[in-house]
């Protein structure tokens, strides 16, 4: 089955700096890669996703890049703000079936 | 606006008790999922369902069962709760077809003593 690895497990940045979280996956059949943000005590919520026919996607301060050959994808947050502090999860999913394989999460702290 | 609700936010049960966790979604989603979330382990899939009365094992089904009698409702059952099942349980739902967003419920923090 699919194996998703996520690094780093914790990340601290100064407000205004950029943050990068990286994930690798093992199954070349995976073609959908969502990123979820979970604030303390709240449910995970989708913040951005990318499909395998696209190499990069951007939404304001958030961007995701995908390298299918190397089987890795990354979340980039620019101009970080304290409200970006949360746990971020990456996931991978195949075209057939809708099962997500999640990474182990990255706890991001933005220091004011 | 998609809404996924879970029957309890916090639950305390004793070892050996039978525990029911319920999840309801109001968006006519075909797919429903149960995950458990533990620090450092991320979200691990217990069971999922693509249709009424249909279920598939996820990565960690041991000690759990599920029931889906109606499209909008997916129940997770702990037949005989054990202390190692103390965890946060999250339900999610999504449309069938090409993979897309899973919408999560608020979670149930289960403590087994």
Tab-separated table of C-alpha atoms in Angstrom:
chain	number	residue	atom	x	y	z
A	1	UNK	CA	0.000	0.000	0.000
A	2	UNK	CA	0.875	3.679	0.045
A	3	UNK	CA	3.377	5.100	2.557
A	4	UNK	CA	3.480	8.852	3.128
A	5	UNK	CA	6.352	10.391	5.091
A	6	UNK	CA	6.229	13.989	6.310
A	7	UNK	CA	9.029	16.253	7.570
A	8	UNK	CA	9.714	18.047	9.778
A	9	UNK	CA	7.521	16.996	12.687
A	10	UNK	CA	7.880	20.419	14.305
A	11	UNK	CA	8.742	23.771	12.773
A	12	UNK	CA	9.155	27.197	14.355
A	13	UNK	CA	9.487	30.345	12.265
A	14	UNK	CA	9.486	34.059	12.922
A	15	UNK	CA	6.430	35.972	11.791
A	16	UNK	CA	6.927	37.091	8.202
A	17	UNK	CA	9.322	34.274	7.329
A	18	UNK	CA	8.475	31.376	5.020
A	19	UNK	CA	7.695	27.811	6.089
A	20	UNK	CA	8.164	24.665	4.013
A	21	UNK	CA	6.810	21.212	4.819
A	22	UNK	CA	7.808	18.219	2.710
A	23	UNK	CA	6.142	14.884	2.033
A	24	UNK	CA	7.158	11.826	0.079
A	25	UNK	CA	4.943	9.013	-1.146
A	26	UNK	CA	5.645	5.514	-2.400
A	27	UNK	CA	2.792	4.554	-4.740
A	28	UNK	CA	3.211	5.864	-8.287
A	29	UNK	CA	-0.555	5.351	-8.789
A	30	UNK	CA	-1.334	8.178	-6.334
A	31	UNK	CA	-2.601	11.230	-8.168
A	32	UNK	CA	-4.309	13.498	-5.635
A	33	UNK	CA	-2.431	15.270	-2.850
A	34	UNK	CA	-4.377	17.377	-0.338
A	35	UNK	CA	-3.029	19.417	2.559
A	36	UNK	CA	-5.039	19.835	5.751
A	37	UNK	CA	-4.647	22.352	8.563
A	38	UNK	CA	-5.787	21.471	12.062
A	39	UNK	CA	-5.911	24.226	14.637
A	40	UNK	CA	-5.835	23.269	18.294
A	41	UNK	CA	-9.082	21.601	19.317
A	42	UNK	CA	-10.594	21.868	15.843
A	43	UNK	CA	-11.269	19.564	12.915
A	44	UNK	CA	-8.810	19.204	10.004
A	45	UNK	CA	-9.707	21.471	7.102
A	46	UNK	CA	-8.482	21.384	3.532
A	47	UNK	CA	-6.290	24.357	2.669
A	48	UNK	CA	-4.967	23.390	-0.755
A	49	UNK	CA	-4.712	20.345	-2.997
A	50	UNK	CA	-2.956	19.330	-6.196
A	51	UNK	CA	-3.494	16.657	-8.807
A	52	UNK	CA	-0.734	14.824	-10.614
A	53	UNK	CA	-1.292	16.594	-13.928
A	54	UNK	CA	-0.172	19.864	-12.334
A	55	UNK	CA	3.290	20.735	-11.004
A	56	UNK	CA	2.401	23.723	-8.847
A	57	UNK	CA	-0.656	25.420	-7.427
A	58	UNK	CA	-0.895	28.664	-5.523
A	59	UNK	CA	-3.561	30.290	-3.370
A	60	UNK	CA	-2.524	33.649	-1.922
A	61	UNK	CA	0.243	32.916	0.620
A	62	UNK	CA	0.030	29.142	0.230
A	63	UNK	CA	1.518	27.059	-2.568
A	64	UNK	CA	2.013	23.379	-3.198
A	65	UNK	CA	4.570	21.832	-5.552
A	66	UNK	CA	4.601	18.277	-6.843
A	67	UNK	CA	7.476	16.278	-8.318
A	68	UNK	CA	5.989	13.061	-9.698
A	69	UNK	CA	9.331	11.640	-10.752
A	70	UNK	CA	10.803	11.957	-7.276
A	71	UNK	CA	7.453	11.229	-5.614
A	72	UNK	CA	7.485	14.209	-3.328
A	73	UNK	CA	5.319	17.244	-2.749
A	74	UNK	CA	5.730	20.295	-0.557
A	75	UNK	CA	3.657	22.977	1.117
A	76	UNK	CA	5.025	26.510	1.081
A	77	UNK	CA	3.634	29.251	3.295
A	78	UNK	CA	5.003	32.740	2.727
A	79	UNK	CA	4.768	35.795	4.987
A	80	UNK	CA	3.713	33.625	7.910
A	81	UNK	CA	1.332	35.012	10.506
A	82	UNK	CA	0.554	33.828	14.057
A	83	UNK	CA	-2.782	32.426	12.839
A	84	UNK	CA	-0.831	30.025	10.615
A	85	UNK	CA	0.209	28.193	13.805
A	86	UNK	CA	-1.399	24.734	13.586
A	87	UNK	CA	-0.700	21.119	12.703
A	88	UNK	CA	-0.472	20.478	8.968
A	89	UNK	CA	-1.085	17.081	7.382
A	90	UNK	CA	-0.269	15.960	3.867
A	91	UNK	CA	-2.038	13.034	2.220
A	92	UNK	CA	-1.977	10.992	-0.972
A	93	UNK	CA	-4.795	9.215	-2.789
A	94	UNK	CA	-5.120	7.011	-5.837
A	95	UNK	CA	-7.357	7.634	-8.810
A	96	UNK	CA	-9.452	4.586	-7.938
A	97	UNK	CA	-11.050	4.652	-4.532
A	98	UNK	CA	-10.990	7.606	-2.191
A	99	UNK	CA	-8.808	6.345	0.622
A	100	UNK	CA	-6.369	8.960	1.891
A	101	UNK	CA	-2.969	8.019	3.274
A	102	UNK	CA	-1.904	10.732	5.690
A	103	UNK	CA	1.514	11.865	6.808
A	104	UNK	CA	2.240	12.073	10.530
A	105	UNK	CA	1.787	15.844	10.692
A	106	UNK	CA	3.916	18.968	11.194
A	107	UNK	CA	3.324	21.264	14.137
A	108	UNK	CA	4.030	24.785	12.908
A	109	UNK	CA	4.563	27.610	15.376
A	110	UNK	CA	4.813	31.182	14.111
A	111	UNK	CA	6.551	33.377	16.670
A	112	UNK	CA	5.275	36.979	16.738
B	1	UNK	CA	-22.118	24.312	3.629
B	2	UNK	CA	-21.052	20.734	4.357
B	3	UNK	CA	-21.795	19.563	7.831
B	4	UNK	CA	-20.386	16.454	9.470
B	5	UNK	CA	-21.424	15.905	13.061
B	6	UNK	CA	-20.367	13.370	15.664
B	7	UNK	CA	-22.511	12.205	18.535
B	8	UNK	CA	-20.156	13.191	21.363
B	9	UNK	CA	-17.162	15.502	21.802
B	10	UNK	CA	-15.937	13.696	24.916
B	11	UNK	CA	-16.630	10.174	26.118
B	12	UNK	CA	-15.330	8.214	29.090
B	13	UNK	CA	-15.880	4.452	29.150
B	14	UNK	CA	-14.663	1.540	31.215
B	15	UNK	CA	-12.580	-1.347	29.930
B	16	UNK	CA	-14.783	-4.037	28.421
B	17	UNK	CA	-17.717	-1.768	27.655
B	18	UNK	CA	-19.311	-1.694	24.219
B	19	UNK	CA	-18.930	1.776	22.721
B	20	UNK	CA	-20.841	3.371	19.852
B	21	UNK	CA	-19.565	6.455	18.042
B	22	UNK	CA	-21.927	7.960	15.511
B	23	UNK	CA	-21.305	10.226	12.558
B	24	UNK	CA	-23.885	12.001	10.416
B	25	UNK	CA	-23.312	14.012	7.229
B	26	UNK	CA	-25.863	16.152	5.429
B	27	UNK	CA	-24.286	16.451	1.963
B	28	UNK	CA	-25.445	13.180	0.417
B	29	UNK	CA	-21.848	11.930	0.294
B	30	UNK	CA	-21.348	8.344	-0.781
B	31	UNK	CA	-18.055	7.847	1.079
B	32	UNK	CA	-17.644	7.889	4.835
B	33	UNK	CA	-14.517	7.222	6.887
B	34	UNK	CA	-13.441	6.638	10.470
B	35	UNK	CA	-9.940	7.658	11.575
B	36	UNK	CA	-8.145	7.693	14.863
B	37	UNK	CA	-5.662	10.440	15.616
B	38	UNK	CA	-2.756	9.937	17.995
B	39	UNK	CA	0.195	12.283	18.618
B	40	UNK	CA	3.083	11.530	16.288
B	41	UNK	CA	1.073	8.990	14.295
B	42	UNK	CA	-1.149	11.281	12.253
B	43	UNK	CA	-4.546	10.117	11.064
B	44	UNK	CA	-4.910	6.380	10.624
B	45	UNK	CA	-7.856	4.881	8.769
B	46	UNK	CA	-9.919	2.348	10.715
B	47	UNK	CA	-12.800	1.587	8.308
B	48	UNK	CA	-14.499	3.218	5.377
B	49	UNK	CA	-17.691	2.777	3.412
B	50	UNK	CA	-18.563	3.525	-0.208
B	51	UNK	CA	-22.258	2.788	0.066
B	52	UNK	CA	-25.023	1.736	2.404
B	53	UNK	CA	-24.344	-1.634	4.052
B	54	UNK	CA	-20.884	-1.682	2.494
B	55	UNK	CA	-17.653	-1.503	4.505
B	56	UNK	CA	-13.939	-1.874	3.877
B	57	UNK	CA	-11.117	-2.324	6.373
B	58	UNK	CA	-8.575	0.416	6.651
B	59	UNK	CA	-5.102	0.186	8.108
B	60	UNK	CA	-6.033	-0.527	11.755
B	61	UNK	CA	-9.417	-2.339	11.911
B	62	UNK	CA	-8.578	-4.688	14.789
B	63	UNK	CA	-10.891	-4.213	17.758
B	64	UNK	CA	-13.405	-2.147	15.762
B	65	UNK	CA	-16.465	-2.748	13.622
B	66	UNK	CA	-18.744	-0.392	11.687
B	67	UNK	CA	-22.321	-0.105	10.552
B	68	UNK	CA	-23.869	1.885	7.729
B	69	UNK	CA	-27.611	1.326	7.547
B	70	UNK	CA	-28.396	4.736	6.041
B	71	UNK	CA	-26.407	6.828	3.597
B	72	UNK	CA	-25.991	9.755	5.966
B	73	UNK	CA	-24.944	7.781	9.049
B	74	UNK	CA	-21.794	5.776	9.775
B	75	UNK	CA	-21.243	4.198	13.162
B	76	UNK	CA	-18.009	2.977	14.725
B	77	UNK	CA	-18.329	0.223	17.296
B	78	UNK	CA	-15.805	-0.854	19.896
B	79	UNK	CA	-17.063	-4.299	20.886
B	80	UNK	CA	-15.018	-4.442	24.109
B	81	UNK	CA	-13.187	-1.209	24.809
B	82	UNK	CA	-9.565	-1.399	25.912
B	83	UNK	CA	-7.223	1.260	27.294
B	84	UNK	CA	-5.175	1.258	24.083
B	85	UNK	CA	-8.266	2.536	22.266
B	86	UNK	CA	-8.083	5.809	24.168
B	87	UNK	CA	-7.748	8.311	21.336
B	88	UNK	CA	-9.330	11.052	19.247
B	89	UNK	CA	-11.751	9.602	16.687
B	90	UNK	CA	-12.535	11.579	13.548
B	91	UNK	CA	-15.249	10.886	11.027
B	92	UNK	CA	-15.071	12.188	7.450
B	93	UNK	CA	-17.151	12.066	4.287
B	94	UNK	CA	-16.645	12.750	0.587
B	95	UNK	CA	-18.225	12.325	-2.809
B	96	UNK	CA	-17.464	9.242	-4.836
B	97	UNK	CA	-15.627	9.412	-8.151
B	98	UNK	CA	-12.299	11.165	-8.653
B	99	UNK	CA	-10.537	11.744	-5.313
B	100	UNK	CA	-11.555	14.982	-3.708
B	101	UNK	CA	-11.874	16.757	-0.398
B	102	UNK	CA	-12.811	14.773	2.673
B	103	UNK	CA	-14.868	16.795	5.143
B	104	UNK	CA	-14.172	16.060	8.789
B	105	UNK	CA	-16.362	16.032	11.846
B	106	UNK	CA	-15.289	17.762	15.090
B	107	UNK	CA	-13.932	14.561	16.625
B	108	UNK	CA	-14.724	12.479	19.700
B	109	UNK	CA	-12.123	12.290	22.452
B	110	UNK	CA	-12.592	8.795	23.907
B	111	UNK	CA	-10.975	7.822	27.191
B	112	UNK	CA	-11.093	4.190	28.281
B	113	UNK	CA	-10.278	3.634	31.940
